[in-house]
Short mmCIF file of C-alpha atoms in Angstrom, two decimals:
data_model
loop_
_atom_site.label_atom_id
_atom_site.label_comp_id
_atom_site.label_asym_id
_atom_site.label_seq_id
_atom_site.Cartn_x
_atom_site.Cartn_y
_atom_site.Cartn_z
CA UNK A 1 95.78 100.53 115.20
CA UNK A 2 99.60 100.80 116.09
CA UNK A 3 100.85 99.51 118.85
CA UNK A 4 104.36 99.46 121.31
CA UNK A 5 106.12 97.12 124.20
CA UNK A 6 107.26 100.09 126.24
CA UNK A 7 108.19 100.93 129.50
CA UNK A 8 106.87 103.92 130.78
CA UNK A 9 106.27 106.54 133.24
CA UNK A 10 102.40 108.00 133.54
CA UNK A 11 102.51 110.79 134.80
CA UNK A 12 106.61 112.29 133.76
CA UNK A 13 105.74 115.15 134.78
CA UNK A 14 103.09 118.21 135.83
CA UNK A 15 103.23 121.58 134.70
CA UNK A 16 107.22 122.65 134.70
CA UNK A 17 107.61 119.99 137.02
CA UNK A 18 109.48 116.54 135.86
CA UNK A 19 109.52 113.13 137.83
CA UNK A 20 112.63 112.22 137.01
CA UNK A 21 113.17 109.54 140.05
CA UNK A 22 110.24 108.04 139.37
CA UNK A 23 110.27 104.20 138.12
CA UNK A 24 109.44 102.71 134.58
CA UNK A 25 107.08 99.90 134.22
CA UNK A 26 106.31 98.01 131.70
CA UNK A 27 103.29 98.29 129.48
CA UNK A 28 101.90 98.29 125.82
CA UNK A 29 100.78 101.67 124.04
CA UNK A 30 97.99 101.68 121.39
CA UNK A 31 96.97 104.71 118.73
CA UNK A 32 93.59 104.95 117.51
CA UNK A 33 91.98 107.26 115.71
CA UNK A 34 91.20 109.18 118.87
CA UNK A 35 93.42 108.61 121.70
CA UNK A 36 96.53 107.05 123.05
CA UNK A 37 95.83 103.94 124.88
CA UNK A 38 98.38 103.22 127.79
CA UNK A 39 97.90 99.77 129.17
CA UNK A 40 99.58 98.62 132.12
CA UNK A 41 99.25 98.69 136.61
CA UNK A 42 96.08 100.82 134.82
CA UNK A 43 94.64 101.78 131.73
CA UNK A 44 94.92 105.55 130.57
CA UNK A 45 93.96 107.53 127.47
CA UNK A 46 95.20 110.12 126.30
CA UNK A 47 93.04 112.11 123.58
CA UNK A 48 94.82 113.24 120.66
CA UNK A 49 92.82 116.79 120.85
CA UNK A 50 94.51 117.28 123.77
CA UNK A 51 98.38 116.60 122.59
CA UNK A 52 100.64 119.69 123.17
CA UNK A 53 103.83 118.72 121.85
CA UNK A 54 105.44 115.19 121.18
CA UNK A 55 109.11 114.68 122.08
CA UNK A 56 109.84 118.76 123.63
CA UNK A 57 113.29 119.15 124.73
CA UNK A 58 113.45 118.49 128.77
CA UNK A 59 115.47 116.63 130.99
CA UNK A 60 114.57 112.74 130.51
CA UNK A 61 115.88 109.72 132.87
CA UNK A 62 118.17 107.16 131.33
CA UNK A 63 117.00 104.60 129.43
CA UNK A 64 118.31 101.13 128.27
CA UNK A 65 120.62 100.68 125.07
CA UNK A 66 119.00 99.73 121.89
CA UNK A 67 115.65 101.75 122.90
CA UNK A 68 114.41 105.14 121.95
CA UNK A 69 111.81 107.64 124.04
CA UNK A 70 108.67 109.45 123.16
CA UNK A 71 107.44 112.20 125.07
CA UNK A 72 103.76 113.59 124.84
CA UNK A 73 102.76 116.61 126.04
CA UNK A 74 98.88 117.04 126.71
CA UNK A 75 96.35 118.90 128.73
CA UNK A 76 94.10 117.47 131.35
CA UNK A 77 90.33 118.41 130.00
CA UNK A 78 89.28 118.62 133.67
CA UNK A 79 92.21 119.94 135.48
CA UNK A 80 93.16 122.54 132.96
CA UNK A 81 96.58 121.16 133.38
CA UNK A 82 99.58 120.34 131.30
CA UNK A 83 100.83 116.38 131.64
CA UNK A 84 104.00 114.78 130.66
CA UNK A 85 103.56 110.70 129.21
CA UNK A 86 106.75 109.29 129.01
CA UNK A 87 107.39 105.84 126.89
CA UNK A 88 110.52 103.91 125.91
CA UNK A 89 110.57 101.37 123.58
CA UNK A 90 112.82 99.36 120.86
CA UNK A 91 113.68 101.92 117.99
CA UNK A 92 112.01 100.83 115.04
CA UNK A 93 108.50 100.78 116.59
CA UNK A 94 108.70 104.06 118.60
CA UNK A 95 109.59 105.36 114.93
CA UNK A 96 106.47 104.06 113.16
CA UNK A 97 104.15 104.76 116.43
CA UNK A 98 105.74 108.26 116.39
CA UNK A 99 105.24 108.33 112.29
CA UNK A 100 101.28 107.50 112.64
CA UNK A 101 100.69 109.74 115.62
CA UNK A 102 102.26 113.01 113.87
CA UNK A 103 100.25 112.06 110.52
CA UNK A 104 96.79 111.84 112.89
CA UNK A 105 97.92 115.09 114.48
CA UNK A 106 98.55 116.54 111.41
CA UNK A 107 95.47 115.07 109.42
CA UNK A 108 93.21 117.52 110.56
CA UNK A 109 94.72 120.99 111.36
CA UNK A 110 93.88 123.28 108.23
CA UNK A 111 97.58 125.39 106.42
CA UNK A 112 98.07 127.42 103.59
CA UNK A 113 100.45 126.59 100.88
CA UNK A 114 102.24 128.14 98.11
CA UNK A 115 103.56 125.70 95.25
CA UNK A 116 105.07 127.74 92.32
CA UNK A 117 103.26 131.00 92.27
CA UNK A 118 99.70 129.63 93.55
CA UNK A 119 98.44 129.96 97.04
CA UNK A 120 95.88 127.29 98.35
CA UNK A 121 94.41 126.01 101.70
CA UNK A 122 93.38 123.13 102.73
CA UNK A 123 94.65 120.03 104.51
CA UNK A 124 97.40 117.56 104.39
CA UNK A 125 97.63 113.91 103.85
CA UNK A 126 100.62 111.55 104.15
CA UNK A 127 100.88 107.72 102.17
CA UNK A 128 103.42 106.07 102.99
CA UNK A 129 106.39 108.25 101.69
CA UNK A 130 103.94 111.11 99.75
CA UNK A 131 103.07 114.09 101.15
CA UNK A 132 99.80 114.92 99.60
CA UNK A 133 98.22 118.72 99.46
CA UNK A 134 94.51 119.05 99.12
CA UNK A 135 92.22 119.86 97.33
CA UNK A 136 94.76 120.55 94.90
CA UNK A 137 95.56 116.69 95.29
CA UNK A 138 99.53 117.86 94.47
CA UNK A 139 101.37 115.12 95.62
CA UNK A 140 105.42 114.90 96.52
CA UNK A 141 107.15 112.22 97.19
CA UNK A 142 110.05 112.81 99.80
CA UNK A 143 112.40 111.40 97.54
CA UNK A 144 112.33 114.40 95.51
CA UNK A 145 112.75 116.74 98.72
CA UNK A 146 116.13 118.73 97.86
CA UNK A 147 115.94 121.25 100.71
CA UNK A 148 114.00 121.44 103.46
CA UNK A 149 113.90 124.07 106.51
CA UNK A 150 111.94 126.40 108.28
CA UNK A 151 111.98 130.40 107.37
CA UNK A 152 110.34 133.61 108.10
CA UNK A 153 108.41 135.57 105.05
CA UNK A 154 106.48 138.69 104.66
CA UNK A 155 102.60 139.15 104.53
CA UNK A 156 103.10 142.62 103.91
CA UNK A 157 102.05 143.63 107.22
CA UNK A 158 103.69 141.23 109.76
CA UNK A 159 106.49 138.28 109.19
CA UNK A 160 105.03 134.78 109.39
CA UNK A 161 106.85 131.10 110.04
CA UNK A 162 107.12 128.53 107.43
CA UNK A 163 108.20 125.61 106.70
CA UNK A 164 110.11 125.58 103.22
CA UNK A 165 110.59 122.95 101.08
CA UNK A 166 112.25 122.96 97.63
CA UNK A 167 111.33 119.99 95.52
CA UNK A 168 112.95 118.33 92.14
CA UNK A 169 111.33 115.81 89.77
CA UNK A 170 113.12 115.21 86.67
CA UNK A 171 114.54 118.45 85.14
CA UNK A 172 112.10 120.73 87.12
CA UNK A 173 112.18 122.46 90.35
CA UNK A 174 109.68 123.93 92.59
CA UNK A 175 109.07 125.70 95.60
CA UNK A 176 106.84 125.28 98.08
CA UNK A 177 106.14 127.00 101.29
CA UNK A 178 103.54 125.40 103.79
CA UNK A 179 101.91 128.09 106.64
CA UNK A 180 100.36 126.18 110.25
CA UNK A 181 99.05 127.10 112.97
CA UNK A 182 102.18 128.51 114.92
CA UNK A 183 101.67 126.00 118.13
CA UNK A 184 101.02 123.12 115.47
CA UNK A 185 104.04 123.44 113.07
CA UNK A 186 106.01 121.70 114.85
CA UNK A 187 104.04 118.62 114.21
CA UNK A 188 104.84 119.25 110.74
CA UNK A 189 108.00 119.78 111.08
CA UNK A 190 108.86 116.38 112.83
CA UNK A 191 106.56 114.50 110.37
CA UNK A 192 108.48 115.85 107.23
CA UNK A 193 111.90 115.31 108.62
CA UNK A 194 110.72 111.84 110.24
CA UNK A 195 109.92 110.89 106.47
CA UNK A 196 113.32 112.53 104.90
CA UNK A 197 115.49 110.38 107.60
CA UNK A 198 112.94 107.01 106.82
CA UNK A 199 113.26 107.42 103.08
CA UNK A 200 117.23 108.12 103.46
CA UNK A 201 117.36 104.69 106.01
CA UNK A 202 115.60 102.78 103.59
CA UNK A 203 118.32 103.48 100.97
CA UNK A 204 120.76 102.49 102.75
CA UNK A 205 119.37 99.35 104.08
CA UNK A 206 118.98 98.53 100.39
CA UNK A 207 122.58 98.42 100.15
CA UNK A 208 122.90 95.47 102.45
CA UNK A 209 122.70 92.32 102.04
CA UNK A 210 119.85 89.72 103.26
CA UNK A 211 121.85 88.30 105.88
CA UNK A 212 123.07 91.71 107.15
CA UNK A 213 119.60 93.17 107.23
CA UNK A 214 118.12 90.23 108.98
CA UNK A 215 120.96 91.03 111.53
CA UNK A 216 120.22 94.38 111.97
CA UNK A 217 116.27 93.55 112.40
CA UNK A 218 116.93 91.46 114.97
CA UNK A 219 119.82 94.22 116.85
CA UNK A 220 116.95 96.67 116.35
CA UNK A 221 114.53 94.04 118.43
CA UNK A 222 116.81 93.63 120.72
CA UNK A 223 118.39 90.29 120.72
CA UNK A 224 121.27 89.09 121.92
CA UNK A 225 124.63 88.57 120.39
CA UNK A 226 124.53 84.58 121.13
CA UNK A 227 120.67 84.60 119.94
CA UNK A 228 121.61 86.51 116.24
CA UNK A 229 124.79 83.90 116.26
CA UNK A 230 122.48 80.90 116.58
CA UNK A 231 119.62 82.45 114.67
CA UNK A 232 121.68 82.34 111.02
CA UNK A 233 124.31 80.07 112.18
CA UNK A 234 127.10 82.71 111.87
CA UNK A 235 130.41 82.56 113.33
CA UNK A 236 131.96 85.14 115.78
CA UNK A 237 134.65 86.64 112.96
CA UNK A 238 131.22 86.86 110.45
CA UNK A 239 129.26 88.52 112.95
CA UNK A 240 131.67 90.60 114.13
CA UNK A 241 132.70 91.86 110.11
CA UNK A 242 128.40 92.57 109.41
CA UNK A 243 128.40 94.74 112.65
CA UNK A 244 131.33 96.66 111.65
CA UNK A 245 129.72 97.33 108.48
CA UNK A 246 126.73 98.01 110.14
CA UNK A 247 128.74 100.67 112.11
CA UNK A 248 130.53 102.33 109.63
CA UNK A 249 127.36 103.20 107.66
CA UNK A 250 126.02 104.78 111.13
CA UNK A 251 123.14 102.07 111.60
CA UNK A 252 124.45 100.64 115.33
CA UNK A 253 126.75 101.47 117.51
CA UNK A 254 128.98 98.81 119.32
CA UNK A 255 129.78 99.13 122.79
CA UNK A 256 132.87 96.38 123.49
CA UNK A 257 133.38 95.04 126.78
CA UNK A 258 135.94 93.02 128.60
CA UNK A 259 135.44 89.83 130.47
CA UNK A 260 137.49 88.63 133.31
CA UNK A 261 137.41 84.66 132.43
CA UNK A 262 139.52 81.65 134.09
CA UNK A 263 141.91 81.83 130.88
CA UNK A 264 142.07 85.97 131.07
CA UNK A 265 140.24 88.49 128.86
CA UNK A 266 137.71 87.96 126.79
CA UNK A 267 136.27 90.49 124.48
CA UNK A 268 132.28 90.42 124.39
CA UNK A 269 130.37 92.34 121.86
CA UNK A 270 126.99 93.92 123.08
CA UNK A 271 125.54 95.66 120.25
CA UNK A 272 122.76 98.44 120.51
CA UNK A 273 120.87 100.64 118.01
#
């Protein structure tokens, strides 16, 4: 089970209609195997059958620095009805709740692929940073992902949507084109770029040191500047040269702001994701 602090906003919206003046409160979100389990004023579920879309472009309130949104789209079993679920939450975890939900969705919807010259169907199954095609069991890690986009090819008798993906391990390079459901590839598609950007983050972070990524665990949790300076004991002039760095390499950005104080200005540092 995977599960989120949020704030959130049950129902966002109904039909083409958005709340957008209506209030956040706080809650926890849970994934099983079945359903999303919103727990707060009341408890809701939301049944993953029944998900839409996750994160469709529409107008969404404002939400606080450091914190990230997810948006699922899903329709009421008894009302016939389409229902907006809106959730905000620290970065990190909306990213790994967002992961696991889009691996569920995709878990079960059946797709065609073609890797090399061979044409198969079956399912798909993600570990950790392999995407894994069965029942050929081929397996490719995103690692090895060189391009990846979505294109149009001929059937012969009609153009169809894929999602194309051109893979190198070692000295070899291979094609492969993966056909969904049209109303489901877009699950796909956020799952395989979700795991690009993750793999691509995690290569970076290796580049830092301990220090620096302990600093940037606890930005992306949402402490404060004086509770990261106590934390590891670090000085103002240290702090400030690890979120620089953190900057430059596009992990945070810095928002500086200016104090009125007895002996005049004094720069404070208030650093989101």
């Amino acid at each position: 089970m995977v599960e989120c602090d949020v704030e959130y906003i049950y129902p966002y919206g109904r039909g083409f209609i958005v709340y957008t003046d209506k209030p956040w409160l706080q809650g926890k979100i849970y994934l099983t195997r079945k359903d999303i389990i919103i727990v707060g004023e009341k408890e809701y579920k939301i049944p993953l059958i029944s998900i839409i879309s996750v994160d469709k472009r529409i107008t969404l309130p404002t939400i606080k620095e450091g914190r990230s949104t997810l948006l699922i789209e899903f329709l009421d079993i008894i009302s016939r009805e389409k229902i907006y679920a809106l959730f905000s939450g620290y970065g990190s975890c909306i990213r790994h709740f967002k992961k696991a939900l889009l691996t569920l969705l995709t878990s079960t919807i059946s797709i065609s692929y073609k890797i090399g010259d061979e044409w198969s169907k079956g399912f798909l199954r993600v570990d950790n940073s392999e995407l894994i095609f069965t029942p050929t069991n081929y397996t490719l890690n995103v690692e090895n992902i060189l391009k990846l986009e979505r294109r149009t090819i001929s059937t012969g008798f009609s153009n169809v949507g894929v999602i194309y993906i051109k893979e190198k391990k070692e000295d070899e390079i291979k094609e492969i084109y993966v056909i969904t459901p049209p109303l489901k590839r877009d699950f796909f598609w956020q799952l395989f770029n979700l795991m690009v950007e993750e793999y691509m983050y995690s290569q970076i972070i290796s580049k830092l040191s301990k220090t620096e990524r302990l600093v940037l665990l606890l930005i992306n949790q949402g402490a404060s500047v004086g509770e990261i300076l106590r934390k590891h004991q670090l000085s103002p002039d240290e702090f400030k040269k690890i979120t620089d760095k953190l900057q430059e390499m596009g992990l945070i950005n810095k928002i500086i702001l200016l104090k009125i104080t007895d002996k005049g200005k004094k720069v404070v540092e208030n650093v989101t994701e």
